[in-house]
PDB file of C-alpha atoms in Angstrom:
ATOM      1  CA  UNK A   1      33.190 130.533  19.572  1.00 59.00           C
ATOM      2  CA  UNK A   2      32.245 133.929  20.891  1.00 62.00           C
ATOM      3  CA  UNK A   3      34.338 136.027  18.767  1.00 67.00           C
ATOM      4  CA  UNK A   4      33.423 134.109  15.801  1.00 61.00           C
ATOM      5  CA  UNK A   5      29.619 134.757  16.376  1.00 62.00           C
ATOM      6  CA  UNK A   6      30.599 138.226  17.146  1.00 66.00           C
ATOM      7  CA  UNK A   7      32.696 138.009  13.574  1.00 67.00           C
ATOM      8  CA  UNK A   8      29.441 136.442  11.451  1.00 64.00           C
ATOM      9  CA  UNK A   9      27.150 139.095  13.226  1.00 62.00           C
ATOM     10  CA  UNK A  10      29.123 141.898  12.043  1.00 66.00           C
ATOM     11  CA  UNK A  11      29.293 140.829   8.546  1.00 62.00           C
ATOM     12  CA  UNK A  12      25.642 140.031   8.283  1.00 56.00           C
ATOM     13  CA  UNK A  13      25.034 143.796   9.547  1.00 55.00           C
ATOM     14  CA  UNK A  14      27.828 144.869   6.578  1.00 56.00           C
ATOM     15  CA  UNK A  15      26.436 143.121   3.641  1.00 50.00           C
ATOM     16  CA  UNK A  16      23.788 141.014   2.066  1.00 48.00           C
ATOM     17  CA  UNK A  17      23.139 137.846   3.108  1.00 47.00           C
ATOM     18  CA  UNK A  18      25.660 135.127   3.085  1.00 43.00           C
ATOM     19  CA  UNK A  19      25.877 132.492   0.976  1.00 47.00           C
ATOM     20  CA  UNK A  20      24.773 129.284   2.619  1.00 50.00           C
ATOM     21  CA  UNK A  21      27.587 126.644   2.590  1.00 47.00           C
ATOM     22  CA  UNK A  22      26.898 123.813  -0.063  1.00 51.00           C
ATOM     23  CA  UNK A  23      25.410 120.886   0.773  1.00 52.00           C
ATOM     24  CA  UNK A  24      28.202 119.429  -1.022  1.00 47.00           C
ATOM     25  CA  UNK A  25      31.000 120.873   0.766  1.00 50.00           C
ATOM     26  CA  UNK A  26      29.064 120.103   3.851  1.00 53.00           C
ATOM     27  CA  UNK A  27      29.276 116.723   2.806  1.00 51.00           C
ATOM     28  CA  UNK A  28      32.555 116.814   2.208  1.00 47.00           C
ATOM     29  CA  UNK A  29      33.485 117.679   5.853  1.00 50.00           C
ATOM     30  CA  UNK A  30      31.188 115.142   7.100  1.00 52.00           C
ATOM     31  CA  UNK A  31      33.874 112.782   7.272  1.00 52.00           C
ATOM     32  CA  UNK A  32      36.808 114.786   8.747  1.00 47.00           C
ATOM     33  CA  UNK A  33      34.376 116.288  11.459  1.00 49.00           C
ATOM     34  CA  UNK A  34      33.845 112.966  12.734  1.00 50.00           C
ATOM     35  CA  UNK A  35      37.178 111.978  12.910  1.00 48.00           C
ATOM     36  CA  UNK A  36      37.681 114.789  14.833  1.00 48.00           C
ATOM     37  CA  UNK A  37      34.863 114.416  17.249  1.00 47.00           C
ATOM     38  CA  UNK A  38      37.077 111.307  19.344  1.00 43.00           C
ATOM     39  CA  UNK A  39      38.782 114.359  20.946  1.00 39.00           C
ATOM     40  CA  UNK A  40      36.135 116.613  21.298  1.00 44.00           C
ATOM     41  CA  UNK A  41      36.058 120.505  20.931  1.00 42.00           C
ATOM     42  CA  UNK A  42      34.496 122.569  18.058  1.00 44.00           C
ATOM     43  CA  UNK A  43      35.000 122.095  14.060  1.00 45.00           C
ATOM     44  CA  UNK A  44      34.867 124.676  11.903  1.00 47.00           C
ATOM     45  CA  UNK A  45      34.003 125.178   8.287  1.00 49.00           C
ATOM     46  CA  UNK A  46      36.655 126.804   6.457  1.00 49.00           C
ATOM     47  CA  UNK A  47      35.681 129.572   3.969  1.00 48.00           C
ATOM     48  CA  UNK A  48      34.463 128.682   0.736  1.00 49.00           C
ATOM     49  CA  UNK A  49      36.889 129.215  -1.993  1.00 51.00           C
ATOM     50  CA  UNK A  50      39.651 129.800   0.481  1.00 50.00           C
ATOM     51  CA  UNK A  51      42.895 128.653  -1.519  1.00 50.00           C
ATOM     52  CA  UNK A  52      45.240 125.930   0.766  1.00 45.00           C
ATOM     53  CA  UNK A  53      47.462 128.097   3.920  1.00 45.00           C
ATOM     54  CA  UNK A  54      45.316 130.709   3.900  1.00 50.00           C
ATOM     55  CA  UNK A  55      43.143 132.051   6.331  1.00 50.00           C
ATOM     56  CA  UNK A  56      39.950 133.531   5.495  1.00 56.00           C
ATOM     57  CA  UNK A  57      40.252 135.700   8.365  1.00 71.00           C
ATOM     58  CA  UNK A  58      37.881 138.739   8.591  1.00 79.00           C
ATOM     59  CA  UNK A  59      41.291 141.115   9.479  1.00 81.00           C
ATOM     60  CA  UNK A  60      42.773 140.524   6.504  1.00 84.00           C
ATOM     61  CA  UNK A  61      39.684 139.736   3.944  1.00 84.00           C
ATOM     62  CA  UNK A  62      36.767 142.121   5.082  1.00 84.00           C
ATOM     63  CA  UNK A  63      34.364 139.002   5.400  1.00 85.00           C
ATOM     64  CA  UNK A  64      33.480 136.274   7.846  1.00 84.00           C
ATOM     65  CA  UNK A  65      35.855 133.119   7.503  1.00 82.00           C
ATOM     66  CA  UNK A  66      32.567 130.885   7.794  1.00 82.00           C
ATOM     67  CA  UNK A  67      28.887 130.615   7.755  1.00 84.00           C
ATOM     68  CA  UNK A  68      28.454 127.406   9.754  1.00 85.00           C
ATOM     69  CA  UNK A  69      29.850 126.518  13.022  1.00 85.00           C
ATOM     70  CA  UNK A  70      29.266 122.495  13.920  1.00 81.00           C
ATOM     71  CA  UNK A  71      29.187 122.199  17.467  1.00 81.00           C
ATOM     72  CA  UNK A  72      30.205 117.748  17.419  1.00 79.00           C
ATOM     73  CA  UNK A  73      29.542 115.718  20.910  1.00 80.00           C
ATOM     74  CA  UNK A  74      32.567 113.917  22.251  1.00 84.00           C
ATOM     75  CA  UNK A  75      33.236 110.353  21.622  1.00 83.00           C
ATOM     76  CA  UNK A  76      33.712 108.456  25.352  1.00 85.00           C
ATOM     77  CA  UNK A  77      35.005 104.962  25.385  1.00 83.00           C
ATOM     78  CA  UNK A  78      33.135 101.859  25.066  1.00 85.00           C
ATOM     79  CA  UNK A  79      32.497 101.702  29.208  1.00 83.00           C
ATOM     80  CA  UNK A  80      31.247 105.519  29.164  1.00 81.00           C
ATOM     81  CA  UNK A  81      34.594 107.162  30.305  1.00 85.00           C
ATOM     82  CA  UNK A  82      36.304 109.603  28.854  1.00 84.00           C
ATOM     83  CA  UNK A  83      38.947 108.730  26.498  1.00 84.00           C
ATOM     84  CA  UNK A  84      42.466 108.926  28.361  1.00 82.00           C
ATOM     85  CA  UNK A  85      45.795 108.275  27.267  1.00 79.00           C
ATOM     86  CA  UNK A  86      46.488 107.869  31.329  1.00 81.00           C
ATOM     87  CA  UNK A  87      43.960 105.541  31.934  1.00 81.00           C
ATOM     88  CA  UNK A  88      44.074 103.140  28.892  1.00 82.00           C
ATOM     89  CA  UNK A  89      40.727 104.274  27.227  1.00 83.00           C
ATOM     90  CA  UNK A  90      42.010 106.017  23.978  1.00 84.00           C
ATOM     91  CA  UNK A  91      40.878 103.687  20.941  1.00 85.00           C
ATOM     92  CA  UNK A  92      43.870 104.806  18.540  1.00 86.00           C
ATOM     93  CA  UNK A  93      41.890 105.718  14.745  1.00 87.00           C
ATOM     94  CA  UNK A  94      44.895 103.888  13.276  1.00 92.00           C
ATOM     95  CA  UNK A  95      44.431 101.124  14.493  1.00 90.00           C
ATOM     96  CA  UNK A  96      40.783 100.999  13.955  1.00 90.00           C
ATOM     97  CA  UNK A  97      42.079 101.739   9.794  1.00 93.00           C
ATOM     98  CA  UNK A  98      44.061  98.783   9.892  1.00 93.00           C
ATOM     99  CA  UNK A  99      41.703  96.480  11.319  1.00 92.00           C
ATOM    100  CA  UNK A 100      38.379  97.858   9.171  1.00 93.00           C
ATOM    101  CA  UNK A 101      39.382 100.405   6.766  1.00 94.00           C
ATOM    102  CA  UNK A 102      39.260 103.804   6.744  1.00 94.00           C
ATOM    103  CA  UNK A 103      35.792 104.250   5.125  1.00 95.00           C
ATOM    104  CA  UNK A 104      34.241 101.460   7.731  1.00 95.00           C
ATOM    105  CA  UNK A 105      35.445 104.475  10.426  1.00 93.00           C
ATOM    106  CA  UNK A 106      34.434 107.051   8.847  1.00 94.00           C
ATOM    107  CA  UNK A 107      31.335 105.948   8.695  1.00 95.00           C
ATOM    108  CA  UNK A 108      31.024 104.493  12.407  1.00 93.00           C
ATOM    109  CA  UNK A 109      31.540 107.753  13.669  1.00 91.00           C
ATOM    110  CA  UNK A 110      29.152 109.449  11.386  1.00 92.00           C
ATOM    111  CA  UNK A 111      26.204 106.686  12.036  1.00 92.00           C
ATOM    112  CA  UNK A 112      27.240 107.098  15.704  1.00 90.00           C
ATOM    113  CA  UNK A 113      27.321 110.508  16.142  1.00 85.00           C
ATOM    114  CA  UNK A 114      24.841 112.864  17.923  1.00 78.00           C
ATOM    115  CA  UNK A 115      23.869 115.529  19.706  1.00 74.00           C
ATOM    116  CA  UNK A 116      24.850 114.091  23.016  1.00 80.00           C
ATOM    117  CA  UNK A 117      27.761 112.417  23.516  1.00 85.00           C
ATOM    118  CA  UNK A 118      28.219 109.073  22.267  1.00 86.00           C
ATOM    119  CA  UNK A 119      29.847 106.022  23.437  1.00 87.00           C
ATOM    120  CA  UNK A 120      32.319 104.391  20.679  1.00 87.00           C
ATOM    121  CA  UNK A 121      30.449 101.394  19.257  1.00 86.00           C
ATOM    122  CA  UNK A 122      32.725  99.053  17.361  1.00 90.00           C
ATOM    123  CA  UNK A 123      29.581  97.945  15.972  1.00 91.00           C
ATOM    124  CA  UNK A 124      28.831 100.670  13.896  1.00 92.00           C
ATOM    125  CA  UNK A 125      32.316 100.552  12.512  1.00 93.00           C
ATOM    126  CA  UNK A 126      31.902  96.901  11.568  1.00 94.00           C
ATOM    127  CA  UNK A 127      28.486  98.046  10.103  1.00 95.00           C
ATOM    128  CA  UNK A 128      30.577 100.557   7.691  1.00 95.00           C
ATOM    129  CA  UNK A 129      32.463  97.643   6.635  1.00 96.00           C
ATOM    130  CA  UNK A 130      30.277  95.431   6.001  1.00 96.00           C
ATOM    131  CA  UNK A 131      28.723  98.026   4.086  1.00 96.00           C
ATOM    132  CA  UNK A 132      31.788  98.893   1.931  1.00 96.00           C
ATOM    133  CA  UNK A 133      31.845  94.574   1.488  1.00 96.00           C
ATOM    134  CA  UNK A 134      28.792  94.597   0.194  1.00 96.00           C
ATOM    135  CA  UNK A 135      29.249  98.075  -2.068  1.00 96.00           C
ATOM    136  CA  UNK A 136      32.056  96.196  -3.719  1.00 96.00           C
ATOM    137  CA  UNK A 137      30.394  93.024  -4.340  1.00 96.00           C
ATOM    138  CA  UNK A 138      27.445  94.297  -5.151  1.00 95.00           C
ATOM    139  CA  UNK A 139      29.150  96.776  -7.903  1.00 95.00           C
ATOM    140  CA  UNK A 140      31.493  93.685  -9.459  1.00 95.00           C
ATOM    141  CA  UNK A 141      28.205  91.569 -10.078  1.00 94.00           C
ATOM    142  CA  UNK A 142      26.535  94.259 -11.949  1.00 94.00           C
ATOM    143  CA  UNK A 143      29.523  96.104 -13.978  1.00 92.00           C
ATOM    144  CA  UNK A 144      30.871  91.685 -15.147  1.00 91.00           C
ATOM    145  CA  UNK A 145      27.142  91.180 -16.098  1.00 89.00           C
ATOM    146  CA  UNK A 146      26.061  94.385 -17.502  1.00 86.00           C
ATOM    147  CA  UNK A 147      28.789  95.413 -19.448  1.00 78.00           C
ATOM    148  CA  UNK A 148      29.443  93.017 -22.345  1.00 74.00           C
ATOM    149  CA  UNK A 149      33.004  91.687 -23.276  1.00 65.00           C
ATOM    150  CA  UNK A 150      32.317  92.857 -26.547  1.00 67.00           C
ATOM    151  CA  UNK A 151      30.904  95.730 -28.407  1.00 62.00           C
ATOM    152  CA  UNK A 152      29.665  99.040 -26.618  1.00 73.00           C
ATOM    153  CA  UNK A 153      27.859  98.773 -23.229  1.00 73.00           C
ATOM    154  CA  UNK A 154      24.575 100.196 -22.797  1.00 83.00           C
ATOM    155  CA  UNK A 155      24.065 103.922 -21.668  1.00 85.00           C
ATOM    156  CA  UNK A 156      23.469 104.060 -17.834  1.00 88.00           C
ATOM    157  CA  UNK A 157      19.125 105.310 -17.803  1.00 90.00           C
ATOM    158  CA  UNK A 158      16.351 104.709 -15.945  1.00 90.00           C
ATOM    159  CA  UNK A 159      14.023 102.020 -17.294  1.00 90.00           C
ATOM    160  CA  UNK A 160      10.561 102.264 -17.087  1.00 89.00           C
ATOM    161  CA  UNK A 161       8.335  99.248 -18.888  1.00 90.00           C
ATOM    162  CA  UNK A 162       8.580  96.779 -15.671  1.00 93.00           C
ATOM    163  CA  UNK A 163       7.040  97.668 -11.826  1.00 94.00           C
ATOM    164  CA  UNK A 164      10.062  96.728 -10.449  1.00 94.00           C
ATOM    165  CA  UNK A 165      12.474  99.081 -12.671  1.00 94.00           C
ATOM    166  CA  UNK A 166      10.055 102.053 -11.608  1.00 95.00           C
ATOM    167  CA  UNK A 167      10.261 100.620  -7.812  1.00 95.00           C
ATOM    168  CA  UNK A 168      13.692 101.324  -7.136  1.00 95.00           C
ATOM    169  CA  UNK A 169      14.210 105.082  -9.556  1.00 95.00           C
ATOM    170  CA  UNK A 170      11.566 105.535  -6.615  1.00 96.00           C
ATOM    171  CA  UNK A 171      12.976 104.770  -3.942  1.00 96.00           C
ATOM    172  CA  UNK A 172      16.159 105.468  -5.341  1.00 96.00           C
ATOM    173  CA  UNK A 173      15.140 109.679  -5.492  1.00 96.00           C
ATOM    174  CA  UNK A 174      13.746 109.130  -1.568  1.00 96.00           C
ATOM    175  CA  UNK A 175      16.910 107.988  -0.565  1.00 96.00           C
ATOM    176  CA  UNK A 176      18.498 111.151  -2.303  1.00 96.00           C
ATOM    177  CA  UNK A 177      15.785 113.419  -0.777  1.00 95.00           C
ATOM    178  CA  UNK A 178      16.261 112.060   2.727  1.00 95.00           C
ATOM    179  CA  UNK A 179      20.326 111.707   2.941  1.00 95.00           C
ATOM    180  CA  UNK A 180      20.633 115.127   1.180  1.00 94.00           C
ATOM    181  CA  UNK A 181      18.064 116.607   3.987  1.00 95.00           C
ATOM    182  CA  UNK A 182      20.239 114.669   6.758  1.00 94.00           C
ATOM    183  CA  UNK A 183      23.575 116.140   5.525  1.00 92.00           C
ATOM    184  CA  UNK A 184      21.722 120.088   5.022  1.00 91.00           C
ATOM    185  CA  UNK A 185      20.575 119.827   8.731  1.00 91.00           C
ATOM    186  CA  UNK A 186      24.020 118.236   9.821  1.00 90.00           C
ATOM    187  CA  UNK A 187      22.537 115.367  10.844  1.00 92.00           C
ATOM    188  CA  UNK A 188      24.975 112.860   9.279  1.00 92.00           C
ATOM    189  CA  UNK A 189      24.011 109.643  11.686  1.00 92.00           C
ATOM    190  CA  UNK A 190      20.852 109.690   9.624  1.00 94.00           C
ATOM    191  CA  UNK A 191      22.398 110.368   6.467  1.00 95.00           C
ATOM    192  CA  UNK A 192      24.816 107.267   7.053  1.00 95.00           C
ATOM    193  CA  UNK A 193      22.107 105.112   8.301  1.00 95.00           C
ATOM    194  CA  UNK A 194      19.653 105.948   4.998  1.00 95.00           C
ATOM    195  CA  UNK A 195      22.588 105.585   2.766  1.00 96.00           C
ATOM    196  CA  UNK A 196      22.601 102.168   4.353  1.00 96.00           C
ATOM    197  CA  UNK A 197      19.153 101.129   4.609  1.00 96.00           C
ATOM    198  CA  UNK A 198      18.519 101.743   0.640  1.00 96.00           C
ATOM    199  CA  UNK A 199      21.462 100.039  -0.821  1.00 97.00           C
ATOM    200  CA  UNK A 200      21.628  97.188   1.659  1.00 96.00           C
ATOM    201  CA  UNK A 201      17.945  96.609   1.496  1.00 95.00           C
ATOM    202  CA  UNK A 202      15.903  97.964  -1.277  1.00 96.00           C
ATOM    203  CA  UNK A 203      19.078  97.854  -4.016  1.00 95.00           C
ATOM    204  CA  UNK A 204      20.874  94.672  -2.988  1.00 95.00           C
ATOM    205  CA  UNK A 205      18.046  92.707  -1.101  1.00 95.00           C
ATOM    206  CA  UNK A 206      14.848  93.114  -3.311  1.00 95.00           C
ATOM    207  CA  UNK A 207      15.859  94.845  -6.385  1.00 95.00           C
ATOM    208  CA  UNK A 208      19.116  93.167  -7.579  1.00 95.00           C
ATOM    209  CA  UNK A 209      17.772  89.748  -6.356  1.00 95.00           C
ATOM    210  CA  UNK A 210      14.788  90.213  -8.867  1.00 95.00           C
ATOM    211  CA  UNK A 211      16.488  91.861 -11.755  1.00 94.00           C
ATOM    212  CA  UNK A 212      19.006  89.647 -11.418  1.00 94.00           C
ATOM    213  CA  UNK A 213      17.933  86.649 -14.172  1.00 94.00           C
ATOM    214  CA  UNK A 214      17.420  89.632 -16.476  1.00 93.00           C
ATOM    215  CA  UNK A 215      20.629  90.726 -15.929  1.00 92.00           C
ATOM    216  CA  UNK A 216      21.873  87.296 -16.411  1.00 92.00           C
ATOM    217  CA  UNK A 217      20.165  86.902 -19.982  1.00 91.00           C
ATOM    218  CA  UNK A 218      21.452  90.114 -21.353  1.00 88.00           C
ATOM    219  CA  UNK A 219      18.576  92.493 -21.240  1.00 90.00           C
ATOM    220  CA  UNK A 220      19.365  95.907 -22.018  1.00 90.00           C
ATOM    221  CA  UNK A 221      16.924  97.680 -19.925  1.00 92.00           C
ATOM    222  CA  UNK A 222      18.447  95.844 -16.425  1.00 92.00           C
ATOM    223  CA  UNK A 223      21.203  96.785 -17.285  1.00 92.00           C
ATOM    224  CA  UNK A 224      20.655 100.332 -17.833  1.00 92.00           C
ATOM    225  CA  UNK A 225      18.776 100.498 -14.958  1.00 94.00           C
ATOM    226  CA  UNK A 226      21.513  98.945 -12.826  1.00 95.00           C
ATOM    227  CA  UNK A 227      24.522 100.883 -14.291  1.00 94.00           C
ATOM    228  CA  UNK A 228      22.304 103.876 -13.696  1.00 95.00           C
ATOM    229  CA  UNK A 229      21.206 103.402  -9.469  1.00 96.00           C
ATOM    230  CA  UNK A 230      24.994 101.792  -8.869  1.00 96.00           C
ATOM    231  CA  UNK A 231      26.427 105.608 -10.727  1.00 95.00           C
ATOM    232  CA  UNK A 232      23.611 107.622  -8.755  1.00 96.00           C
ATOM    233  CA  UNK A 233      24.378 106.062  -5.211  1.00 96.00           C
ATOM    234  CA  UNK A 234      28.175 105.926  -5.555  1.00 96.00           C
ATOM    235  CA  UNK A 235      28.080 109.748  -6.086  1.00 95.00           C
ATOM    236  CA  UNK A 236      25.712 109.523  -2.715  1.00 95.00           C
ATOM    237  CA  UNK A 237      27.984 107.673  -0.684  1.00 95.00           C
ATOM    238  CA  UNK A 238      31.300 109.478  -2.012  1.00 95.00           C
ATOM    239  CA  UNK A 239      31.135 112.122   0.769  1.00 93.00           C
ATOM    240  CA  UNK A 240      30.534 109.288   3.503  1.00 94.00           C
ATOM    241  CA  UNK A 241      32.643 107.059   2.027  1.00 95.00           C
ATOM    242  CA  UNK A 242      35.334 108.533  -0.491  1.00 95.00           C
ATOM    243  CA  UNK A 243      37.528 105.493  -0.902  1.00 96.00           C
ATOM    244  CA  UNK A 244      35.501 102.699  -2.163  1.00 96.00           C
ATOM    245  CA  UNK A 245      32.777 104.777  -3.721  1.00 96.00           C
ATOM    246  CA  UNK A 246      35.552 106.242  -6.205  1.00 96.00           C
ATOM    247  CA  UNK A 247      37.108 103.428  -6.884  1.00 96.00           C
ATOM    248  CA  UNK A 248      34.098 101.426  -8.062  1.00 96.00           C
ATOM    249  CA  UNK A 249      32.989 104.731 -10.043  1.00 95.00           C
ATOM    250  CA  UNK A 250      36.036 103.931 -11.985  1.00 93.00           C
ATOM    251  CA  UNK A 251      34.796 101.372 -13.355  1.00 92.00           C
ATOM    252  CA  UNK A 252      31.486 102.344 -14.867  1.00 91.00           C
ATOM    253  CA  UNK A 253      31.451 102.685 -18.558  1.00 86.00           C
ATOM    254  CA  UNK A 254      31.487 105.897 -20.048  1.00 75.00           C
ATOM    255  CA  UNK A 255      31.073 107.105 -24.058  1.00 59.00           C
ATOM    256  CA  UNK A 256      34.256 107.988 -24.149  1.00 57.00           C
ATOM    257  CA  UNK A 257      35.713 104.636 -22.594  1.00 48.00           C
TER     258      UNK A 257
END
């Protein structure tokens, strides 16, 4: 860790700068980082626009590798111990994918991880399935009632005329602010937990529950409102969970389509 600090010092001193790392690609590496963190050590960022096999290393490009180094906390077993192959208290990730999935892992270990080290919970896991349950159901109800068998479907907006339409675009941008604000700091136990909160509560719970005999009757503005938060928090939940989110996104109409 030393000799990269040493490395990002020196090209700080050498040129302008950096550019920050995106909160995208941060994102992005949410998910592997935590899958990492069961065996502890250091992750590291590779360079942005580094091309597959290569390095990025400052010998043989003239520039730091990485801007961001993220420091994870080890995962112990359930009882508090250290995970040990010798002592039966390694939880295989493999196994965990069979049994749950592998977005109902990733995000356990992202809405269990923190800056001190963390105790598996095989609650959290179950929490990301649930979660990825309820995405999918969610998602089927709206795309077989919004979209109609025949004739074009309606373009994915915002609607504004009703209280409750304008209620959830609201809370709908918070929940962007605040997971987007989670992920910048690298605090993705917050990010996973918001990303929860707002589509298990405010979408599914009180705003599909409401909109949902509008839906049901065919009105155009529920359903353009619905195809339009289910496409804005599938692109939020991609980075957390890559699997499910892109395979409902498949799904939603599109001109073209």
């Amino acid at each position: 860790v030393r000799e990269l600090l040493r490395a990002e010092a020196a090209a700080e001193h050498a040129r302008p700068e950096p550019s920050p790392t995106p909160s995208w690609r941060r994102a992005a590496l949410a998910g592997a980082l935590a899958l990492a963190a069961a065996a502890g050590g250091v992750a590291v960022a590779a360079p942005a626009g580094a091309q597959p096999g290569e390095s990025g290393s400052l010998e043989f490009t003239g520039e730091a590798p990485f801007s961001d180094v993220y420091v994870h906390s080890v995962i112990q077993a359930p009882d508090g111990r250290r995970m040990s192959k010798s002592l039966g208290t390694g939880i295989d990730p493999l196994d965990e994918i069979a049994e749950h999935g592998a977005d109902a892992l990733r995000f356990g270990l992202l809405a269990m991880s923190s800056t001190q080290d963390v105790r598996f919970s095989q609650a959290r896991v179950q929490q990301g399935r649930d979660l990825a349950n309820k995405m999918w159901n969610a998602s089927r109800l709206i795309l077989l009632n919004a979209i109609p068998a025949e004739g074009e479907a309606v373009a994915a907006k915002p609607a504004t005329n009703l209280v409750e339409d304008r209620w959830i675009a609201s809370r709908l941008q918070r929940a962007v602010g605040s997971t987007t604000a989670s992920i910048e700091a690298y605090d993705f136990a917050h990010a996973a937990l918001d990303l929860y909160e707002f589509f298990w509560s405010e979408l599914c719970d009180w705003y599909l529950e409401i909109a949902k005999p509008r839906l049901y009757d065919g009105d155009e503005d529920a359903s353009a409102s619905l195809l339009w938060v289910l496409e804005q928090v599938l692109a939020l939940a991609h980075p957390l969970m890559p699997f499910v989110s892109e395979e409902i996104y498949s799904y939603l109409p599109r001109p073209e389509s």
